[in-house]
PDB file of C-alpha atoms in Angstrom:
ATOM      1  CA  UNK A  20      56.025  14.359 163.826  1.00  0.00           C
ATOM      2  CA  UNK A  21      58.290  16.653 165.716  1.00  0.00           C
ATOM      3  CA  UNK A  22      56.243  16.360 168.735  1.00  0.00           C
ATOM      4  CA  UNK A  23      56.911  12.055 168.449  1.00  0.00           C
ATOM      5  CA  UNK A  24      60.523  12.474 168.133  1.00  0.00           C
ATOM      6  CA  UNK A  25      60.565  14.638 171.011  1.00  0.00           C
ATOM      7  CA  UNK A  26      58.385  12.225 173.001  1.00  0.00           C
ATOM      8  CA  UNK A  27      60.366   9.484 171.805  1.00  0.00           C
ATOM      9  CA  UNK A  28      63.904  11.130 173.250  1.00  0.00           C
ATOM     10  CA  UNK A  29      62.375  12.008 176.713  1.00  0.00           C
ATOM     11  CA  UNK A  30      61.436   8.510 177.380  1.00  0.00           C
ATOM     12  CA  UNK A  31      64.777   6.460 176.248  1.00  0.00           C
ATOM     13  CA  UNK A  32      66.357   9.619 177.895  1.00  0.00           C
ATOM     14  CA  UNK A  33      64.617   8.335 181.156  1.00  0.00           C
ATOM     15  CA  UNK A  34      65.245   4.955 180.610  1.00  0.00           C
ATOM     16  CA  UNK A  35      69.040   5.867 180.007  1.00  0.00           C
ATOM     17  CA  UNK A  36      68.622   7.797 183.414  1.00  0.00           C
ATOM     18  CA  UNK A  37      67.644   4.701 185.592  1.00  0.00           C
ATOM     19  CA  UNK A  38      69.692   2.224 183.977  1.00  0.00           C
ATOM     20  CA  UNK A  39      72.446   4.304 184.721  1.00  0.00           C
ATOM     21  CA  UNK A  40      71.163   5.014 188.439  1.00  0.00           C
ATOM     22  CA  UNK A  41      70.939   1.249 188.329  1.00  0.00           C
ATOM     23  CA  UNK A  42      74.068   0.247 187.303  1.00  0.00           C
ATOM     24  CA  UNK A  43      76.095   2.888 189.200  1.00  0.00           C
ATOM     25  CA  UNK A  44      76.169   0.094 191.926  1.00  0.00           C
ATOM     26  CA  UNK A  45      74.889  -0.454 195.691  1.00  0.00           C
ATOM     27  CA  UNK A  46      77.697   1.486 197.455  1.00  0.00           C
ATOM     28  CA  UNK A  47      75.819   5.008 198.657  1.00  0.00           C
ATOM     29  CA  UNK A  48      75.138   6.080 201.817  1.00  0.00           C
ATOM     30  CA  UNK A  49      71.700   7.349 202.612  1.00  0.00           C
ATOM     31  CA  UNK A  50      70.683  10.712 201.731  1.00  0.00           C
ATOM     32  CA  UNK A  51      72.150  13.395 204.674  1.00  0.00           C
ATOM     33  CA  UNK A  52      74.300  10.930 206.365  1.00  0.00           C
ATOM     34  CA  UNK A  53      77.882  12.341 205.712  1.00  0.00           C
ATOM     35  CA  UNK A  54      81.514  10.029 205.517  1.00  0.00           C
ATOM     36  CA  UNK A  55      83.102  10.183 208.671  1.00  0.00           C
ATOM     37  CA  UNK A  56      86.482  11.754 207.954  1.00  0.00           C
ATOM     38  CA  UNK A  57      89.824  12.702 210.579  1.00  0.00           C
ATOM     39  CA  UNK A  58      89.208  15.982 212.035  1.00  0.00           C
ATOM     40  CA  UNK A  59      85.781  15.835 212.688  1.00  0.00           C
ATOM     41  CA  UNK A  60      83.935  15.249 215.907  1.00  0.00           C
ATOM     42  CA  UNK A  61      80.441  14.102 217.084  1.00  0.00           C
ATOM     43  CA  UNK A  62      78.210  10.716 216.967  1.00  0.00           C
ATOM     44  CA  UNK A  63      79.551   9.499 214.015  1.00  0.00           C
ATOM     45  CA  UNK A  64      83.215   9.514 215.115  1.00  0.00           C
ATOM     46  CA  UNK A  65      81.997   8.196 218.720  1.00  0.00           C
ATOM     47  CA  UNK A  66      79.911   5.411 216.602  1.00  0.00           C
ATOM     48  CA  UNK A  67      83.023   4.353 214.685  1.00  0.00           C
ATOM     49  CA  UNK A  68      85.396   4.240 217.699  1.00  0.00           C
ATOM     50  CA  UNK A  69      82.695   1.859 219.483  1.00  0.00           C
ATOM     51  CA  UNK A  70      82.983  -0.227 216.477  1.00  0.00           C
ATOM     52  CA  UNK A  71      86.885  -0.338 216.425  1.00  0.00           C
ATOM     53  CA  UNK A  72      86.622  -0.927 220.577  1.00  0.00           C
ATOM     54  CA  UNK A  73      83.746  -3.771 219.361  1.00  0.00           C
ATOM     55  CA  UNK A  74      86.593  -5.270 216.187  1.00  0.00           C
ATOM     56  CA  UNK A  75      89.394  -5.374 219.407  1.00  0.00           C
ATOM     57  CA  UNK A  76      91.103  -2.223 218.908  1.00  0.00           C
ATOM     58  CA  UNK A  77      91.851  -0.514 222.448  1.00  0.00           C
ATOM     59  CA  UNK A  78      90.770   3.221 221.502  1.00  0.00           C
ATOM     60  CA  UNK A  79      89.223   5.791 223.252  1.00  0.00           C
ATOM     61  CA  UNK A  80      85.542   6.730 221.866  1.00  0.00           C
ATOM     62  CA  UNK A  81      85.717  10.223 222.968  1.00  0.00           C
ATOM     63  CA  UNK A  82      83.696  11.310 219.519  1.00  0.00           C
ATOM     64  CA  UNK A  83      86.811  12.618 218.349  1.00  0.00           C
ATOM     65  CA  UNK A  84      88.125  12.156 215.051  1.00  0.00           C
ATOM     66  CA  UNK A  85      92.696  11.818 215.461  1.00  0.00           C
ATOM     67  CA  UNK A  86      95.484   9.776 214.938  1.00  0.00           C
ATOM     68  CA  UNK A  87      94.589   6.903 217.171  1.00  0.00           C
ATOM     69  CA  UNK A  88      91.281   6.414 215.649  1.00  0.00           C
ATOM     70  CA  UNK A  89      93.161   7.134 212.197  1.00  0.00           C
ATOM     71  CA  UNK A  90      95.445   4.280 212.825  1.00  0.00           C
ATOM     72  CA  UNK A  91      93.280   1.641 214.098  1.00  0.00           C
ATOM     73  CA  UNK A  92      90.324   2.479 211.533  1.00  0.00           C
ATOM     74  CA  UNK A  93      93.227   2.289 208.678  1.00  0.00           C
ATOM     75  CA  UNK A  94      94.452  -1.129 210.202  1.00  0.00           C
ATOM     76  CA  UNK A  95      90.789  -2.247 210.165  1.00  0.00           C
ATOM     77  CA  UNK A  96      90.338  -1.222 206.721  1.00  0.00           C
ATOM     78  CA  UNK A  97      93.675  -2.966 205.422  1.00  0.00           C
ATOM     79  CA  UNK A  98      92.157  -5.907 207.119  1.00  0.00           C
ATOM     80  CA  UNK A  99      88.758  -6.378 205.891  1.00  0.00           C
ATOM     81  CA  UNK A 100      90.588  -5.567 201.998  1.00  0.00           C
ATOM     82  CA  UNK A 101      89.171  -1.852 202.265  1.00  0.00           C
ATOM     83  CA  UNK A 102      90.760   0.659 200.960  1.00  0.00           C
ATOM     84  CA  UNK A 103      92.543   2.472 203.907  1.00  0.00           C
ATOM     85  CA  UNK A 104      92.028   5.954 203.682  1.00  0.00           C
ATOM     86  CA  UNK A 105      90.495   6.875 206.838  1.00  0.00           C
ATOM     87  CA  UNK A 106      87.534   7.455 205.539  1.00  0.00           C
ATOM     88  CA  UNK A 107      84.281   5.316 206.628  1.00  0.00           C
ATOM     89  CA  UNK A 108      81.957   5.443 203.716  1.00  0.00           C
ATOM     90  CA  UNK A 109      79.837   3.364 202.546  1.00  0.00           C
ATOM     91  CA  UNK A 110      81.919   0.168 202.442  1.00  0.00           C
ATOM     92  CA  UNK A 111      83.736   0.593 205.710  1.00  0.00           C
ATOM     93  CA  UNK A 112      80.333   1.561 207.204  1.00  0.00           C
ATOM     94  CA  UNK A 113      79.188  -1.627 206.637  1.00  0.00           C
ATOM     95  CA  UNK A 114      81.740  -3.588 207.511  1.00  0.00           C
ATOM     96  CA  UNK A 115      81.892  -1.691 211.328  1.00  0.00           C
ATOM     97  CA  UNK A 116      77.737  -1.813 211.683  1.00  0.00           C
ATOM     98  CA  UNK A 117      76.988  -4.703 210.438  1.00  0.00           C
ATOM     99  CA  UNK A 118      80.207  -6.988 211.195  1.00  0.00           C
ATOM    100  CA  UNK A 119      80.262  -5.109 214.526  1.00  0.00           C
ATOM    101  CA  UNK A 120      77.701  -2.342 215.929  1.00  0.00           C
ATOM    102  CA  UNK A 121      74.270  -4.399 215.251  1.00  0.00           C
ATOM    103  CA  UNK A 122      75.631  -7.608 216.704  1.00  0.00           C
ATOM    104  CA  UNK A 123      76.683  -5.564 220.000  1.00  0.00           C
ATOM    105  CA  UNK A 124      72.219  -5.196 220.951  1.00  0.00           C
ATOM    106  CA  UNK A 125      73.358  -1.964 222.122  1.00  0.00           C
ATOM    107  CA  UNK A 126      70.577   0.513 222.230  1.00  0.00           C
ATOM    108  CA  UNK A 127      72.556   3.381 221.405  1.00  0.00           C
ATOM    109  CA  UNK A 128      74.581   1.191 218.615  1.00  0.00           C
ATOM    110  CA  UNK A 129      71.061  -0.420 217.190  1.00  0.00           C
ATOM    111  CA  UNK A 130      69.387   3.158 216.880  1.00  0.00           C
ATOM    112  CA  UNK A 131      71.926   6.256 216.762  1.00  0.00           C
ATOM    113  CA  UNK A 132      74.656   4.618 214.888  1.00  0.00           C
ATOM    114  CA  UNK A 133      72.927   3.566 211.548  1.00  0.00           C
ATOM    115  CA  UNK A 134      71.756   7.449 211.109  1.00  0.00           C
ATOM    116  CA  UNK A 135      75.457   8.906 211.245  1.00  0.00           C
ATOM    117  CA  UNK A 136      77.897   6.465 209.363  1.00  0.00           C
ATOM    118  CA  UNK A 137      77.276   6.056 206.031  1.00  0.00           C
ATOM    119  CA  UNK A 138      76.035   1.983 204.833  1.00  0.00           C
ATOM    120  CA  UNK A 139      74.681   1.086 201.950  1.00  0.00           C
ATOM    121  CA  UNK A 140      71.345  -0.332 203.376  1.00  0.00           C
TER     122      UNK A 140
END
């Protein structure tokens, strides 16, 4: 009997587990693939930039992470009805790839990109 009751909590116990993992929503970026935040430097900064240069805003993409990207990635993000932190997670990072980065062809935008900004695909 004890051993049916126990049964019987570890599988609504799982089922709890992945309709919560369900319901938690779509937003998430891939496992590894860290928000790109001010301060930092490297692809994924040089990735957004090329998106903001892509969306019309005349910054350099020098893979570094200041104020000018911090103002134009803000502006973008009050724009598209983000909220504008100055952070591109998973919401922002769609809006730049997708809305942006994949419809550029670029090689470097179709293959690098995707694996250092955070989407939810």
């Amino acid at each position: 009997m004890i051993k049916n009751v126990v049964r019987r909590g570890a599988v609504t116990l799982g089922a709890v587990a992945v309709a919560v993992t369900s319901l938690a929503g779509v937003a998430h970026a891939d496992r590894g693939v860290p928000y790109v935040k001010p301060n930092q430097s490297g692809d994924g900064v040089a990735c957004v930039q090329q998106a903001l240069r892509f969306a019309g805003y005349g910054i350099d993409r020098d893979g570094k992470y200041g104020t000018a990207t911090y103002a134009a990635l803000t502006d973008f993000q009050r724009k598209h009805g983000l909220s504008a932190d100055g952070i591109v997670g998973p919401k922002t990072g769609d809006a730049l790839y997708y809305g942006y980065l994949k419809p550029s062809g670029g090689l470097v935008e179709g293959e690098l990109c995707p694996t250092v900004i955070p989407t939810t695909h």
